[in-house]
Short mmCIF file of C-alpha atoms in Angstrom, two decimals:
data_model
loop_
_atom_site.label_atom_id
_atom_site.label_comp_id
_atom_site.label_asym_id
_atom_site.label_seq_id
_atom_site.Cartn_x
_atom_site.Cartn_y
_atom_site.Cartn_z
CA MET A 1 -26.57 28.12 96.87
CA LEU A 2 -29.64 30.68 99.66
CA ASN A 3 -31.85 31.23 96.21
CA LYS A 4 -32.69 27.97 96.42
CA ILE A 5 -35.67 27.51 98.17
CA ASP A 6 -37.73 25.38 95.53
CA ASN A 7 -38.18 22.22 98.09
CA LEU A 8 -39.58 24.79 100.73
CA SER A 9 -42.68 24.44 102.13
CA PRO A 10 -44.69 27.35 100.51
CA SER A 11 -45.94 28.35 103.80
CA VAL A 12 -41.99 28.20 104.79
CA VAL A 13 -41.57 30.59 102.16
CA ARG A 14 -44.37 32.69 102.66
CA ARG A 15 -43.36 33.49 105.84
CA ILE A 16 -39.95 34.15 105.00
CA GLU A 17 -40.82 36.77 102.67
CA ALA A 18 -43.07 38.28 104.54
CA ARG A 19 -40.98 38.63 107.45
CA SER A 20 -37.99 39.97 105.48
CA ALA A 21 -40.33 42.63 102.96
CA GLU A 22 -39.88 45.38 105.64
CA ALA A 23 -35.46 45.14 104.94
CA ARG A 24 -36.28 44.92 101.27
CA ALA A 25 -38.75 47.47 100.97
CA SER A 26 -35.22 49.90 103.59
CA THR A 27 -32.80 48.19 100.56
CA PRO A 28 -33.13 50.28 96.72
CA ASP A 29 -33.94 47.77 94.10
CA ALA A 30 -31.03 47.44 91.84
CA ALA A 31 -32.46 47.69 88.16
CA PRO A 32 -33.23 43.83 86.72
CA THR A 33 -30.30 42.43 84.90
CA ARG A 34 -31.56 42.17 81.31
CA ILE A 35 -29.19 39.90 79.00
CA SER A 36 -29.15 40.92 75.32
CA THR A 37 -28.65 37.32 73.32
CA PRO A 38 -28.67 35.99 69.92
CA PRO A 39 -32.90 35.85 68.96
CA GLY A 40 -31.10 32.07 67.22
CA LYS A 41 -30.30 30.93 71.01
CA THR A 42 -32.41 27.53 72.67
CA LEU A 43 -34.38 29.01 75.92
CA VAL A 44 -31.30 27.11 77.81
CA GLU A 45 -28.74 28.51 76.59
CA ARG A 46 -29.80 32.17 77.60
CA ALA A 47 -30.70 30.56 80.96
CA SER A 48 -27.03 29.41 81.61
CA GLU A 49 -25.76 32.40 80.08
CA ARG A 50 -27.47 34.81 82.21
CA ALA A 51 -26.77 32.36 85.43
CA LYS A 52 -22.87 32.30 84.77
CA SER A 53 -23.89 36.33 84.57
CA GLU A 54 -25.37 36.09 88.26
CA PRO A 55 -23.43 36.44 91.27
CA ASP A 56 -23.09 32.70 92.86
CA VAL A 57 -25.28 34.79 95.97
CA ASP A 58 -28.14 38.01 96.17
CA MET A 59 -26.40 39.35 98.79
CA ALA A 60 -29.90 41.41 99.65
CA ARG A 61 -31.50 38.26 99.96
CA VAL A 62 -28.52 37.20 102.88
CA ASN A 63 -28.33 40.56 104.50
CA ALA A 64 -32.82 40.61 104.95
CA VAL A 65 -32.04 37.36 106.57
CA LYS A 66 -29.81 38.45 108.75
CA THR A 67 -31.67 41.73 109.28
CA ALA A 68 -35.16 39.87 110.25
CA ILE A 69 -32.68 37.59 112.25
CA ALA A 70 -31.23 40.40 114.52
CA ARG A 71 -34.30 41.69 114.80
CA GLY A 72 -36.29 38.22 116.08
CA GLU A 73 -38.42 38.39 113.35
CA PHE A 74 -37.33 35.45 111.58
CA SER A 75 -38.53 31.45 112.75
CA ILE A 76 -37.08 28.30 111.31
CA ASP A 77 -39.73 25.43 111.19
CA PRO A 78 -37.78 22.35 111.16
CA GLN A 79 -39.63 20.05 110.21
CA ALA A 80 -39.61 22.18 106.70
CA VAL A 81 -35.93 21.94 107.32
CA ALA A 82 -35.40 18.47 107.05
CA ARG A 83 -38.09 18.32 104.33
CA ALA A 84 -35.62 20.49 102.05
CA PHE A 85 -33.14 18.24 102.94
CA ILE A 86 -34.72 15.56 101.93
CA ASN A 87 -35.96 16.29 99.32
CA MET A 88 -32.78 17.57 97.98
CA GLU A 89 -31.42 14.13 98.43
CA SER A 90 -33.34 11.79 97.09
CA ALA A 91 -33.54 14.38 93.72
#
């Protein structure tokens, strides 16, 4: 899933977000999704329901990255990518 950037270093995440900010600015933001759940549900139950209601891929983010790549504004830090893969496999 493209939303999983937790294992990337903060500097890589900042560069990705900064470079895709212009693409996001040109795309109208959708209203945040609100899910009504009974007050008795746990945080995990509410989070699970929200995850099930959201699309698997954040297409706005995919398009922002595509735009950044096309403009030559997206650089990849191979060491950060390797660390992320190692961290994912170690978990």
